[in-house]
Coordinates of C-alpha atoms and ligand atoms in Angstrom, one line a residue:
M1 CA -22.8 121.0 233.6
T2 CA -23.7 121.1 230.0
S3 CA -21.8 119.2 227.4
F4 CA -21.3 119.9 223.7
R5 CA -21.6 117.5 220.9
T6 CA -18.4 116.5 219.1
S7 CA -19.7 118.3 216.0
T8 CA -20.1 121.5 218.0
R9 CA -16.6 121.2 219.4
L10 CA -15.1 120.5 216.0
A11 CA -16.9 123.6 214.7
A12 CA -15.5 125.6 217.5
A13 CA -11.9 124.3 216.9
G14 CA -12.4 125.2 213.2
A15 CA -13.5 128.6 214.2
G16 CA -10.4 129.1 216.3
L17 CA -8.2 127.9 213.4
L18 CA -9.9 130.0 210.9
A19 CA -9.7 133.1 213.0
A20 CA -6.0 132.7 213.4
A21 CA -5.5 132.0 209.7
A22 CA -7.4 135.2 208.9
G23 CA -5.1 137.1 211.1
V24 CA -2.0 135.6 209.7
A25 CA -3.2 136.0 206.1
A26 CA -4.3 139.6 206.5
A27 CA -1.0 140.5 208.2
S28 CA 1.1 138.7 205.6
L29 CA -0.6 140.6 202.8
A30 CA -0.3 143.9 204.6
A31 CA 3.5 143.2 205.2
A32 CA 4.0 142.3 201.6
L33 CA 2.6 145.7 200.5
F34 CA 5.6 147.5 202.3
T35 CA 9.1 147.0 201.0
G36 CA 11.3 145.3 203.5
V37 CA 8.7 144.6 206.2
P38 CA 8.6 140.9 207.0
A39 CA 5.3 139.1 207.7
P40 CA 4.7 138.7 211.4
I41 CA 4.9 135.0 211.1
V42 CA 8.4 135.5 209.7
S43 CA 9.3 137.8 212.5
V44 CA 8.3 135.2 215.0
G45 CA 10.5 132.7 213.1
N46 CA 13.4 135.2 213.2
A47 CA 12.9 135.6 216.9
V48 CA 13.0 131.9 217.4
I49 CA 16.2 131.7 215.4
D50 CA 17.9 134.4 217.4
L51 CA 16.7 133.0 220.8
A52 CA 17.2 129.3 220.1
P53 CA 20.1 127.8 222.1
P54 CA 23.1 127.2 219.7
A55 CA 22.8 123.4 220.2
L56 CA 19.3 123.4 218.8
K57 CA 20.4 125.5 215.8
D58 CA 23.3 123.1 215.1
F59 CA 20.8 120.3 215.3
A60 CA 18.4 122.0 212.8
V61 CA 21.2 122.7 210.3
E62 CA 22.5 119.2 210.6
Q63 CA 19.1 117.5 210.3
F64 CA 17.5 119.7 207.7
G65 CA 20.3 121.7 206.0
S66 CA 19.0 124.1 203.5
T67 CA 15.3 123.2 204.3
D68 CA 15.7 124.1 208.0
K69 CA 13.6 127.2 207.4
L70 CA 10.6 125.3 206.0
V71 CA 10.8 123.0 209.0
L72 CA 10.8 126.0 211.4
L73 CA 7.9 127.7 209.7
A74 CA 5.9 124.4 209.8
A75 CA 6.6 124.1 213.5
I76 CA 5.5 127.7 214.2
F77 CA 2.3 127.1 212.1
A78 CA 1.7 123.9 214.1
V79 CA 2.0 125.7 217.5
I80 CA -0.3 128.5 216.4
A81 CA -2.8 126.0 215.0
L82 CA -2.9 124.1 218.2
A83 CA -3.3 127.2 220.4
A84 CA -6.0 128.6 218.0
A85 CA -8.0 125.4 217.9
A86 CA -7.9 125.1 221.7
A87 CA -9.0 128.8 222.0
G88 CA -12.0 128.0 219.8
V89 CA -13.1 125.0 221.9
I90 CA -12.5 126.9 225.2
G91 CA -14.5 129.8 223.7
L92 CA -17.7 127.7 223.7
R93 CA -17.8 128.0 227.4
H94 CA -15.4 130.9 228.2
P95 CA -15.3 133.4 225.3
R96 CA -13.1 135.8 227.3
V97 CA -10.4 133.1 227.9
A98 CA -10.5 132.4 224.1
I99 CA -10.0 136.1 223.4
A100 CA -7.1 136.2 225.9
I101 CA -5.3 133.3 224.2
T102 CA -5.7 134.9 220.8
A103 CA -4.6 138.3 222.2
T104 CA -1.5 136.7 223.7
L105 CA -0.5 135.2 220.3
G106 CA -1.1 138.6 218.7
V107 CA 1.0 140.5 221.3
L108 CA 3.9 138.0 220.8
A109 CA 3.7 138.7 217.1
V110 CA 3.8 142.5 217.7
V111 CA 6.8 142.1 220.0
A112 CA 8.6 139.9 217.4
A113 CA 7.8 142.4 214.6
A114 CA 9.0 145.3 216.7
T115 CA 12.3 143.6 217.5
D116 CA 12.9 141.9 214.1
R117 CA 16.5 142.6 213.1
T118 CA 15.6 141.9 209.4
S119 CA 12.9 144.5 209.1
L120 CA 13.8 147.5 206.9
G121 CA 10.6 149.4 207.6
S122 CA 10.2 152.4 209.9
A123 CA 9.1 151.5 213.4
P124 CA 5.3 152.1 213.0
V125 CA 5.1 150.4 209.7
T126 CA 7.0 147.4 211.0
V127 CA 4.5 146.6 213.7
L128 CA 1.4 147.5 211.6
P129 CA 0.9 144.0 210.1
A130 CA 1.2 142.3 213.5
L131 CA -1.4 144.8 215.0
L132 CA -3.6 143.9 212.1
A133 CA -3.2 140.2 212.9
L134 CA -4.2 140.9 216.5
V135 CA -7.3 142.9 215.6
V136 CA -8.4 140.6 212.7
S137 CA -8.0 137.3 214.7
I138 CA -9.8 138.6 217.8
G139 CA -12.6 140.1 215.7
T140 CA -13.0 137.0 213.7
L141 CA -12.9 134.6 216.7
S142 CA -15.6 136.7 218.5
W143 CA -17.8 136.7 215.4
L144 CA -17.5 133.0 214.7
L145 CA -18.0 132.1 218.4
S146 CA -21.1 134.3 218.5
A147 CA -22.5 132.6 215.4
L148 CA -22.0 129.3 217.2
A149 CA -23.6 130.6 220.4
R150 CA -26.6 132.6 219.0
R151 CA -28.9 129.7 218.2
R152 CA -28.0 128.1 221.4
H153 CA -29.1 131.1 223.4
A154 CA -32.2 131.5 221.3
E155 CA -33.2 128.0 222.1
S156 CA -32.3 128.2 225.8
A157 CA -34.6 131.3 226.0
A158 CA -37.4 129.4 224.3
W159 CA -37.1 126.2 226.3
G160 CA -35.6 127.5 229.5
E161 CA -32.2 126.8 231.0
P162 CA -30.7 123.6 229.7
H163 CA -30.7 120.6 232.0
P164 CA -27.5 119.0 233.1
G165 CA -26.3 116.7 230.3
D166 CA -28.2 118.6 227.6
D167 CA -26.4 119.1 224.4
V168 CA -27.1 122.8 224.1
G169 CA -24.8 123.3 221.1
A170 CA -26.2 120.5 219.1
D171 CA -28.4 122.8 217.1
F172 CA -26.3 125.9 216.6
D173 CA -27.3 128.0 213.6
R174 CA -25.5 126.1 210.9
R175 CA -26.4 128.5 208.2
R176 CA -25.2 131.6 210.0
F177 CA -22.0 129.8 211.1
L178 CA -21.4 128.6 207.6
E179 CA -21.7 132.1 206.2
A180 CA -19.2 133.4 208.7
V181 CA -16.9 130.5 207.9
L182 CA -17.1 131.2 204.2
A183 CA -16.5 134.9 204.6
T184 CA -13.5 134.3 206.8
G185 CA -12.2 131.6 204.4
A186 CA -12.3 134.2 201.6
V187 CA -10.2 136.6 203.7
V188 CA -7.6 133.8 204.3
A189 CA -7.5 132.9 200.7
I190 CA -7.1 136.4 199.4
G191 CA -4.6 137.3 202.0
G192 CA -2.6 134.2 201.6
I193 CA -2.5 134.2 197.8
G194 CA -2.0 138.0 197.7
A195 CA 1.0 137.8 200.1
R196 CA 2.5 135.0 197.9
L197 CA 2.1 137.0 194.8
V198 CA 3.7 140.1 196.2
G199 CA 6.8 138.3 197.8
P200 CA 10.1 140.2 198.0
A201 CA 8.6 142.2 195.1
A202 CA 10.9 145.2 195.0
A203 CA 14.1 143.0 194.9
I204 CA 12.6 140.6 192.3
A205 CA 11.7 143.4 190.0
S206 CA 15.0 145.2 190.5
R207 CA 16.9 142.0 189.9
K208 CA 15.1 141.5 186.5
Q209 CA 16.3 145.0 185.4
T210 CA 19.8 144.5 186.6
M211 CA 22.5 144.2 184.0
I212 CA 26.0 143.3 185.2
P213 CA 28.7 144.6 182.8
A214 CA 31.3 142.2 181.5
A215 CA 34.3 141.7 183.9
A216 CA 37.5 143.5 183.0
D217 CA 39.4 140.5 184.5
T218 CA 37.7 137.2 183.6
A219 CA 38.0 133.8 185.2
G220 CA 38.8 132.2 181.8
A221 CA 37.5 128.9 180.7
V222 CA 37.4 126.0 183.2
P223 CA 40.5 123.9 182.4
K224 CA 39.9 120.8 180.4
G225 CA 40.1 117.9 182.8
A226 CA 38.7 119.8 185.8
S227 CA 35.5 117.7 185.4
L228 CA 35.9 113.9 185.6
P229 CA 33.6 111.8 183.5
V230 CA 32.3 109.8 186.5
R231 CA 28.6 109.2 186.9
G232 CA 27.2 110.5 190.2
I233 CA 30.2 112.7 191.0
T234 CA 29.4 116.3 192.2
S235 CA 29.4 118.6 189.2
Y236 CA 32.4 120.9 189.2
L237 CA 30.4 124.0 189.0
T238 CA 27.2 124.3 191.1
D239 CA 24.0 125.7 189.4
N240 CA 22.4 128.6 191.3
E241 CA 19.3 126.5 191.9
D242 CA 21.4 123.7 193.4
F243 CA 23.6 125.9 195.5
Y244 CA 23.2 125.3 199.3
R245 CA 21.6 128.1 201.2
I246 CA 22.4 128.9 204.9
D247 CA 21.3 132.1 206.6
T248 CA 19.4 133.4 209.6
A249 CA 16.7 135.2 207.4
L250 CA 13.5 133.2 207.3
T251 CA 12.6 135.1 204.1
P252 CA 15.3 136.9 202.2
P253 CA 15.4 140.7 202.8
D254 CA 13.7 142.7 200.0
V255 CA 16.5 145.0 198.9
P256 CA 16.1 146.7 195.5
A257 CA 19.4 147.7 193.9
G258 CA 18.2 151.3 193.4
T259 CA 18.0 152.0 197.2
W260 CA 21.0 149.9 198.1
S261 CA 24.3 151.4 199.1
L262 CA 27.5 150.2 200.7
R263 CA 29.0 152.2 203.5
I264 CA 32.7 151.8 204.2
H265 CA 33.8 153.5 207.5
G266 CA 35.6 153.0 210.8
A267 CA 39.4 153.2 210.8
V268 CA 39.7 154.7 207.3
D269 CA 40.9 158.0 206.0
N270 CA 37.9 158.6 203.6
E271 CA 34.5 157.2 204.4
L272 CA 32.8 155.9 201.3
E273 CA 29.1 155.5 200.5
I274 CA 28.8 153.6 197.2
S275 CA 25.6 153.1 195.2
F276 CA 25.0 150.0 193.2
A277 CA 25.5 151.9 189.9
D278 CA 28.8 153.3 191.3
L279 CA 29.9 149.8 192.3
L280 CA 29.3 148.5 188.8
K281 CA 31.5 151.3 187.4
R282 CA 34.5 150.0 189.2
R283 CA 36.9 147.3 188.0
L284 CA 35.0 144.0 187.9
V285 CA 36.7 140.7 188.3
E286 CA 35.3 137.2 187.7
R287 CA 36.6 134.2 189.8
R288 CA 35.6 130.7 190.5
V289 CA 35.4 130.2 194.3
T290 CA 34.1 127.3 196.4
L291 CA 32.0 128.4 199.4
T292 CA 31.7 126.1 202.4
C293 CA 29.6 126.3 205.6
V294 CA 31.3 125.7 208.9
S295 CA 28.2 123.6 209.9
N296 CA 29.1 121.1 207.2
E297 CA 29.4 117.6 208.6
I298 CA 32.0 115.2 207.4
G299 CA 30.7 114.0 204.1
G300 CA 28.0 116.8 204.1
E301 CA 26.7 118.9 201.2
L302 CA 27.0 122.4 202.5
A303 CA 29.6 123.5 199.9
G304 CA 29.2 124.8 196.4
N305 CA 31.4 126.1 193.6
A306 CA 30.3 129.1 191.5
T307 CA 31.7 131.8 189.2
W308 CA 31.4 135.1 191.0
T309 CA 31.7 138.6 189.5
G310 CA 32.4 141.6 191.7
V311 CA 34.7 144.3 192.9
L312 CA 37.8 143.3 194.9
V313 CA 37.5 144.3 198.6
K314 CA 41.1 145.4 198.5
D315 CA 40.4 148.0 195.8
L316 CA 37.6 149.5 198.0
L317 CA 39.7 149.4 201.1
D318 CA 42.6 151.1 199.2
E319 CA 40.2 153.8 198.1
A320 CA 39.1 154.3 201.7
G321 CA 42.6 154.2 203.1
V322 CA 42.8 151.7 206.0
R323 CA 44.5 153.2 209.1
A324 CA 47.3 151.4 210.9
G325 CA 46.2 149.1 213.8
A326 CA 43.0 147.8 212.3
D327 CA 42.9 144.0 212.0
A328 CA 39.3 143.2 211.0
V329 CA 36.4 144.2 208.9
L330 CA 33.0 143.9 210.4
S331 CA 30.4 143.4 207.6
T332 CA 26.7 143.9 208.2
S333 CA 23.8 142.7 206.2
S334 CA 20.5 144.6 205.7
D335 CA 19.0 141.8 207.8
G336 CA 21.2 142.6 210.8
F337 CA 23.6 139.6 210.4
T338 CA 27.2 140.4 211.0
A339 CA 30.6 138.7 210.2
G340 CA 34.1 139.6 211.3
T341 CA 36.8 139.0 208.7
P342 CA 40.6 139.4 209.2
I343 CA 41.9 142.4 207.1
D344 CA 44.7 140.1 206.0
A345 CA 42.4 137.8 204.2
L346 CA 40.9 140.8 202.4
T347 CA 44.2 142.4 201.3
D348 CA 46.8 139.6 201.0
G349 CA 46.2 139.3 197.3
R350 CA 43.5 136.6 197.3
D351 CA 40.3 137.4 195.4
A352 CA 38.1 138.6 198.2
M353 CA 35.3 140.5 196.6
I354 CA 32.0 142.2 196.9
A355 CA 30.1 140.0 194.5
V356 CA 27.2 141.1 192.3
A357 CA 26.8 138.1 190.1
M358 CA 26.8 134.4 190.5
N359 CA 27.3 132.1 187.5
G360 CA 26.7 135.0 185.1
E361 CA 23.4 136.2 186.6
P362 CA 22.8 139.0 189.1
L363 CA 22.9 137.3 192.6
P364 CA 19.8 135.3 193.3
I365 CA 17.7 137.0 196.0
E366 CA 18.5 134.1 198.4
H367 CA 22.2 134.4 197.8
G368 CA 22.4 138.0 198.6
F369 CA 21.0 140.3 195.9
P370 CA 22.2 143.0 195.2
A371 CA 25.6 142.4 196.8
R372 CA 27.5 140.0 199.1
M373 CA 31.0 139.2 200.2
V374 CA 33.0 136.2 198.9
V375 CA 36.3 135.5 200.5
P376 CA 38.3 132.4 199.3
G377 CA 39.5 130.2 202.1
L378 CA 37.2 131.3 205.0
Y379 CA 33.9 129.7 206.1
G380 CA 30.8 131.6 205.1
Y381 CA 29.9 132.8 208.6
V382 CA 33.0 134.8 209.0
S383 CA 33.2 136.2 205.5
A384 CA 30.3 135.7 203.0
T385 CA 27.8 138.3 204.2
K386 CA 24.8 138.4 202.0
W387 CA 22.6 141.5 201.4
L388 CA 25.7 143.4 202.4
T389 CA 25.3 147.1 203.3
D390 CA 28.1 148.0 205.6
L391 CA 31.8 147.4 206.1
E392 CA 33.5 148.8 209.2
V393 CA 37.2 148.7 209.4
T394 CA 38.0 147.9 213.1
S395 CA 39.7 145.3 215.4
F396 CA 38.6 141.9 216.6
S397 CA 38.9 143.2 220.1
E398 CA 36.2 145.8 219.4
F399 CA 33.2 143.6 218.5
S400 CA 31.7 140.2 218.4
A401 CA 29.7 139.1 215.3
Y402 CA 26.4 137.2 215.0
W403 CA 27.8 133.6 215.3
T404 CA 30.8 134.4 217.6
D405 CA 28.1 135.6 220.1
R406 CA 26.7 132.1 219.9
G407 CA 29.8 130.0 220.6
W408 CA 31.5 129.8 217.2
A409 CA 35.2 130.9 216.7
A410 CA 35.9 134.5 215.7
Q411 CA 38.3 133.3 213.0
A412 CA 37.7 130.3 210.8
P413 CA 39.8 129.3 207.9
I414 CA 38.3 126.4 205.9
K415 CA 39.6 123.0 207.0
T416 CA 40.8 120.5 204.4
A417 CA 37.9 118.2 203.5
S418 CA 37.2 115.3 201.2
R419 CA 34.0 113.5 200.3
I420 CA 33.1 110.2 198.6
D421 CA 30.2 111.0 196.2
V422 CA 30.1 107.5 194.6
P423 CA 29.4 104.8 195.5
T424 CA 26.9 106.3 197.9
S425 CA 26.7 105.0 201.4
F426 CA 25.0 101.5 201.6
A427 CA 25.0 101.2 197.8
T428 CA 25.3 97.8 196.2
V429 CA 27.8 97.5 193.4
K430 CA 28.9 94.7 191.0
T431 CA 32.1 92.9 191.5
G432 CA 34.9 94.2 189.2
T433 CA 36.2 97.7 188.6
V434 CA 34.2 100.4 190.5
A435 CA 35.0 104.1 190.2
V436 CA 35.2 105.6 193.7
A437 CA 35.1 109.3 193.2
G438 CA 34.2 112.6 194.9
V439 CA 35.5 116.1 195.7
A440 CA 38.1 117.5 198.0
W441 CA 38.7 121.1 199.1
A442 CA 41.3 123.2 200.9
Q443 CA 40.4 126.7 199.6
H444 CA 43.3 129.0 199.1
R445 CA 45.8 126.3 199.9
G446 CA 44.9 123.8 197.2
I447 CA 44.7 120.0 197.2
S448 CA 47.8 118.1 196.4
K449 CA 46.8 114.5 197.1
V450 CA 43.7 112.4 197.8
E451 CA 43.9 108.8 199.1
V452 CA 41.4 106.1 199.5
R453 CA 41.6 102.9 201.6
V454 CA 39.4 99.8 201.7
D455 CA 38.6 98.0 205.0
N456 CA 41.5 99.9 206.8
G457 CA 44.0 98.6 204.3
T458 CA 46.9 100.7 202.9
W459 CA 46.1 104.1 201.4
Q460 CA 45.9 104.2 197.6
Q461 CA 46.4 107.4 195.7
A462 CA 43.5 108.7 193.8
R463 CA 43.8 110.5 190.4
L464 CA 43.1 114.2 190.8
A465 CA 41.2 116.2 188.2
T466 CA 43.1 119.2 186.7
A467 CA 43.5 122.0 189.3
D468 CA 41.6 125.2 188.6
G469 CA 43.5 127.5 191.0
S470 CA 43.6 126.9 194.7
D471 CA 40.2 128.5 195.7
T472 CA 38.0 125.7 194.3
W473 CA 37.3 122.1 195.1
R474 CA 38.9 119.4 193.1
Q475 CA 37.4 116.2 191.8
W476 CA 39.2 112.9 192.3
V477 CA 38.7 109.3 191.2
W478 CA 40.1 105.9 192.2
Q479 CA 39.4 102.7 190.3
W480 CA 38.7 99.9 192.8
A481 CA 38.9 96.2 192.1
A482 CA 35.9 95.4 194.1
E483 CA 35.5 91.8 195.5
P484 CA 32.2 90.4 196.9
G485 CA 31.3 91.2 200.5
T486 CA 30.6 94.3 202.5
H487 CA 33.4 96.9 202.6
T488 CA 34.2 100.3 204.0
L489 CA 35.8 102.9 201.8
E490 CA 37.5 105.9 203.4
V491 CA 39.0 109.1 202.0
R492 CA 41.5 111.6 203.1
A493 CA 43.1 114.6 201.4
T494 CA 46.4 116.5 201.7
D495 CA 46.6 120.2 201.1
D496 CA 49.4 122.0 199.2
D497 CA 51.1 122.8 202.5
G498 CA 51.6 119.0 202.9
E499 CA 49.0 118.8 205.8
T500 CA 46.9 115.6 205.7
Q501 CA 43.4 115.6 207.2
T502 CA 43.3 114.2 210.7
S503 CA 41.4 111.1 211.4
Q504 CA 40.1 112.6 214.7
R505 CA 36.4 113.2 214.5
T506 CA 35.2 116.6 215.8
A507 CA 31.9 118.3 215.5
P508 CA 31.4 121.5 213.4
R509 CA 31.3 123.8 216.4
P510 CA 33.4 125.9 217.1
D511 CA 35.4 126.2 213.9
G512 CA 34.6 123.3 211.5
A513 CA 34.4 119.5 211.6
T514 CA 37.4 117.2 211.2
G515 CA 37.7 113.5 210.4
W516 CA 37.6 111.2 207.4
H517 CA 34.5 110.5 205.3
G518 CA 33.7 106.8 204.9
V519 CA 31.0 104.8 203.2
A520 CA 29.9 101.2 203.6
V521 CA 29.1 99.3 200.4
T522 CA 28.0 95.9 199.4
V523 CA 29.7 94.2 196.5
V524 CA 27.8 91.4 194.8
Ligands
LIG1 N1 23.1 138.2 205.7 C1 23.6 136.9 205.9 N2 24.6 136.5 205.3 C2 25.1 135.3 205.4 C3 24.6 134.4 206.4 C4 23.4 134.9 207.1 O1 22.9 134.2 208.0 N3 23.0 136.1 206.9 N4 25.1 133.2 206.6 C5 26.5 133.0 206.2 C6 26.8 131.6 206.1 S1 26.9 130.7 207.6 C7 27.2 130.9 205.0 S2 27.8 129.4 205.0 C8 27.0 131.6 203.7 C9 26.1 130.7 202.8 O2 25.9 131.4 201.6 P1 24.9 130.8 200.5 O3 23.6 130.7 201.3 O4 24.8 131.7 199.4 O5 25.4 129.4 200.2 O6 26.4 132.9 203.8 C10 26.9 133.6 204.9 N5 26.2 134.9 204.7
LIG2 MO1 27.7 128.8 207.3

């Protein structure tokens, strides 16, 4: 039995890592060169997202919120790195096993690419980058391993078979191996940087050229008094950069406006196919609407308030002529995500729209460029389809949508919620008057009252900021005469129907969390 020096084993592990990196980088660059084709590593991520048990997904969203995708990608990279390094070390003795491990990773990538719901490429183009990854990583690994092995064999031949315990790899051809490493490193760098530079290139370029005409029906100015002058309170309007992001697309689909169209079909009299230019010619309305994710925990941050510009869904449905009997619209994204929305919510006079702008700019790519739905009063997963391409007028009994397939309710109006922004949990504040403040929302019903209590005492009414319609959140503030000690502060809101938030704590699944938000603070 021969053994290898640690340095040889490290070199072999490095060879494995490098070979995998070369495959991933080359494939990412190849994918970036085609519009709408995800990198294989992204397809693997999308497969994990779709296959993961709902409980794991809930956990990921709860723990990592809008950064869940980075965490997932990091985890996938870590798994590949471990397998690749192991393949390198095993390859010192068993090159065929090393190739088999690498091939297995490659085949998984090919399968993930072939079944990626987010891919917009034709079938052969979609799997091309993954096939490239397979070929490049196997080729590179064989090459690097042979560079490691060559000198060894040369020496064995010169000095005869190694004796048990000999360190045969001690003197592998460092120069040749180093050359191979450098050459592979160059491939990794060029591929990696190239893929970064190209990105969702078509959509980015298209977004730069997109001009959204002024809305015929504007939102008007934000009422004076809708923003309270309290330090640390959530700002009334959310900047695009700060807006929470939740979706199942590991990288946003690359959809240029020029090739985009919206199909409206199903139980309608006239099927419509509307280009982006045609959509912009219709009557544009501008509205402030607060979006909320059903996964938001009590006190959570998965809500944001923006000014949206778009075409009312009702106008488009009127144009198409909805037939009697339909009770739902199934919206589909270019990335395969689907949502089922009650027709009532789209036609009862609320400002449900196909949005093309967010806070005065074309939709950011991550928020649905070129077009998405926005429906006041419903959680995002049943209404706010991004990268929207298809509306089918149908019935709830006829389909199940992406998240209803995974244990979430088919219908999900937003539940009344309130949050204490300041003081933050476990903050230390000074004795005296302390502003306790935050936001409350009950979209499309409106907030009529917010109350705060200290240490389970009597409920005290907070001052509400000026209302800005019923579809947005509302800031509130209560001046607390804080006395030394540790205290708990709790908040509850009442909507315009007179319903007060229940104290009963429930988890987000299946249709939104309930319970009161509380913070513990120390007064000194
Ligand atoms: N295509 C697509 N649209 C989607 C989703 C998605 O996963 N894919 N997620 C929905 C959910 S769960 C929410 S809460 C909102 C979030 O919108 P935002 O990311 O712009 O905040 O988008 C909705 N639209
Ligand atoms: Mo969501």
